[in-house]
Amino acid sequence: MLDQDPLFKNNILETIIDSAYEWIVVVDHEGIVRYMNKTYCEFLDENPKYVVGKHVTKVIENTRMHKDVLQGKVEIADLQFIRGNYMIANRIPILNEGKVIGAVGTVIFRDTEQWKRMNSHIKALLHELNFYKKEWEEINGATYTLNDFAGTSAEVQKVKKHVKNIASGDLSVLIRGESGTGKELLAHSIHQLSERSGKPFIKLNCGAVPEHLFESELFGYSEGAFTGAKKGGKLGKFQLADGGTLFLDEIGDLPQSMQIKLLRVLQEKEVEPVGAVQPQKVNVRVIAATNRSLEELINENKFREDLFYRINVLQIQIPPLRERKEDIWPLAENFIQLNCAETGKRILSIDQDVKEAFLEYSWPGNARELKNFVEAGIQLTHSDRLSLDVFPDFLKEKLGINKKQMTLKEHLQETEKNVIAYYLEKMNGDIMQVAKHLGIGKTNLYDKIKKYNIR
């Protein structure tokens, strides 16, 4: 039978592969090309007869067919730049009795227009996804997750574990910690991990609302409740959070006149809007946060003890940054990455004295203060390097860096370093132009760049 003829089978197989949508190349264990289909050869402008026997690096630019794949590593959907376009390449090792004897590579999107059409389609989908994501965040309110609570210390891991343990359920939570430690972030995380994550997350800063507006802010009001009331009334934070979570930040600042009313809502699970005749049932989980000692406020008769016990069913204590020094630099690196992504700046290196100064400082403002320091440094640097001299004087004073203790030689060296870095940035790294402008030789300039580690 004709279909049993090996030559006939090989011809059919070669025809199928040559007309395949993908480009295909096969190499042996040394990276020597053993086969390349016709369409790939045509794109590379190579003669199929002369491709076989050449090393793959002599045939395909930027190829990786001779690297990790020949160590048994599978590479899927890797971007490869070929002849002015990015292609998507797959590389699969060929095994025989557990030993790598070669590899097969395939490339898709062989047509620039084809790639552009797919790229446009993906971008359109991403825009649509971002639109709905933004709309959801506006409705839901919770934007942070537990992954945003950065740190490597045992204390941070303990806090994260505790959050995961208490997230489920409806019990009230009290988050305690100094200003800037990330209390709101954890409140978001608890909501995101709870069964209420599909419902609203509403927040209210108790220290930011005038006392006479508190009742209407929390419980809302009905139409005609007072002069200037909106037609149809207004929903309060509790009604907006119905089914979800209400985060009461700085609850230690809650006016005493409101404490008894909040206690009643938590006990009865119903609110009575200003001017309403009938109360309304609500299903809300309350998460409260404070940087003040509620026990001291209780002793001073400024906070109700019964309300304290009602909100303090579950408690999370966030230790200050000065008590977990090992988290300082991981947090700083996280803020650097986030700020660079937002501003488009690039930080490729950080001086060791920056790290040392950060670790020695006590950070009374905790993570928030650290974030401000990082953002100031990135904003003021004129290069891709973060050094102490780019920080404002008042920040350097906080870090304990006293420039008056510097010698005259150190002052001169610092000035020289800043001037060179400035002109390198201004003149786009043109060594000849910078050297001419500064009136020094090119070799001398190179020596100074190396001396001051200017990049």
PDB file of N, CA and C in Angstrom, residues 212-213 216 221-231 274-275:
ATOM      1  N   HIS A 212     -21.689  68.296  64.795  1.00  0.00           N
ATOM      2  CA  HIS A 212     -23.114  68.480  64.498  1.00  0.00           C
ATOM      3  C   HIS A 212     -23.553  67.725  63.241  1.00  0.00           C
ATOM      4  N   LEU A 213     -22.601  67.222  62.479  1.00  0.00           N
ATOM      5  CA  LEU A 213     -22.946  66.470  61.263  1.00  0.00           C
ATOM      6  C   LEU A 213     -22.817  64.957  61.445  1.00  0.00           C
ATOM      7  N   SER A 216     -26.094  62.586  61.031  1.00  0.00           N
ATOM      8  CA  SER A 216     -26.585  62.437  59.652  1.00  0.00           C
ATOM      9  C   SER A 216     -25.571  61.694  58.785  1.00  0.00           C
ATOM     10  N   TYR A 221     -30.480  60.861  56.788  1.00  0.00           N
ATOM     11  CA  TYR A 221     -31.664  61.634  57.194  1.00  0.00           C
ATOM     12  C   TYR A 221     -32.760  61.472  56.152  1.00  0.00           C
ATOM     13  N   SER A 222     -33.989  61.710  56.597  1.00  0.00           N
ATOM     14  CA  SER A 222     -35.143  61.601  55.702  1.00  0.00           C
ATOM     15  C   SER A 222     -35.451  62.962  55.086  1.00  0.00           C
ATOM     16  N   GLU A 223     -36.262  62.974  54.062  1.00  0.00           N
ATOM     17  CA  GLU A 223     -36.620  64.222  53.376  1.00  0.00           C
ATOM     18  C   GLU A 223     -37.336  65.159  54.339  1.00  0.00           C
ATOM     19  N   GLY A 224     -36.924  66.428  54.339  1.00  0.00           N
ATOM     20  CA  GLY A 224     -37.558  67.432  55.193  1.00  0.00           C
ATOM     21  C   GLY A 224     -37.138  67.361  56.642  1.00  0.00           C
ATOM     22  N   ALA A 225     -36.095  66.601  56.949  1.00  0.00           N
ATOM     23  CA  ALA A 225     -35.661  66.461  58.344  1.00  0.00           C
ATOM     24  C   ALA A 225     -35.192  67.778  58.931  1.00  0.00           C
ATOM     25  N   PHE A 226     -34.629  68.657  58.096  1.00  0.00           N
ATOM     26  CA  PHE A 226     -34.168  69.966  58.566  1.00  0.00           C
ATOM     27  C   PHE A 226     -34.044  70.891  57.353  1.00  0.00           C
ATOM     28  N   THR A 227     -33.886  72.141  57.620  1.00  0.00           N
ATOM     29  CA  THR A 227     -33.749  73.123  56.541  1.00  0.00           C
ATOM     30  C   THR A 227     -32.497  72.817  55.719  1.00  0.00           C
ATOM     31  N   GLY A 228     -32.660  72.737  54.416  1.00  0.00           N
ATOM     32  CA  GLY A 228     -31.529  72.439  53.537  1.00  0.00           C
ATOM     33  C   GLY A 228     -31.344  70.968  53.265  1.00  0.00           C
ATOM     34  N   ALA A 229     -32.205  70.109  53.847  1.00  0.00           N
ATOM     35  CA  ALA A 229     -32.102  68.664  53.608  1.00  0.00           C
ATOM     36  C   ALA A 229     -32.397  68.346  52.139  1.00  0.00           C
ATOM     37  N   LYS A 230     -31.649  67.428  51.584  1.00  0.00           N
ATOM     38  CA  LYS A 230     -31.821  67.055  50.175  1.00  0.00           C
ATOM     39  C   LYS A 230     -33.180  66.395  49.951  1.00  0.00           C
ATOM     40  N   LYS A 231     -33.717  66.631  48.778  1.00  0.00           N
ATOM     41  CA  LYS A 231     -34.970  65.988  48.426  1.00  0.00           C
ATOM     42  C   LYS A 231     -34.759  64.476  48.367  1.00  0.00           C
ATOM     43  N   VAL A 274     -32.083  60.656  60.813  1.00  0.00           N
ATOM     44  CA  VAL A 274     -32.574  61.908  61.375  1.00  0.00           C
ATOM     45  C   VAL A 274     -33.906  62.266  60.697  1.00  0.00           C
ATOM     46  N   GLY A 275     -34.921  62.487  61.501  1.00  0.00           N
ATOM     47  CA  GLY A 275     -36.236  62.864  60.972  1.00  0.00           C
ATOM     48  C   GLY A 275     -37.103  61.693  60.572  1.00  0.00           C
TER      49      GLY A 275
END
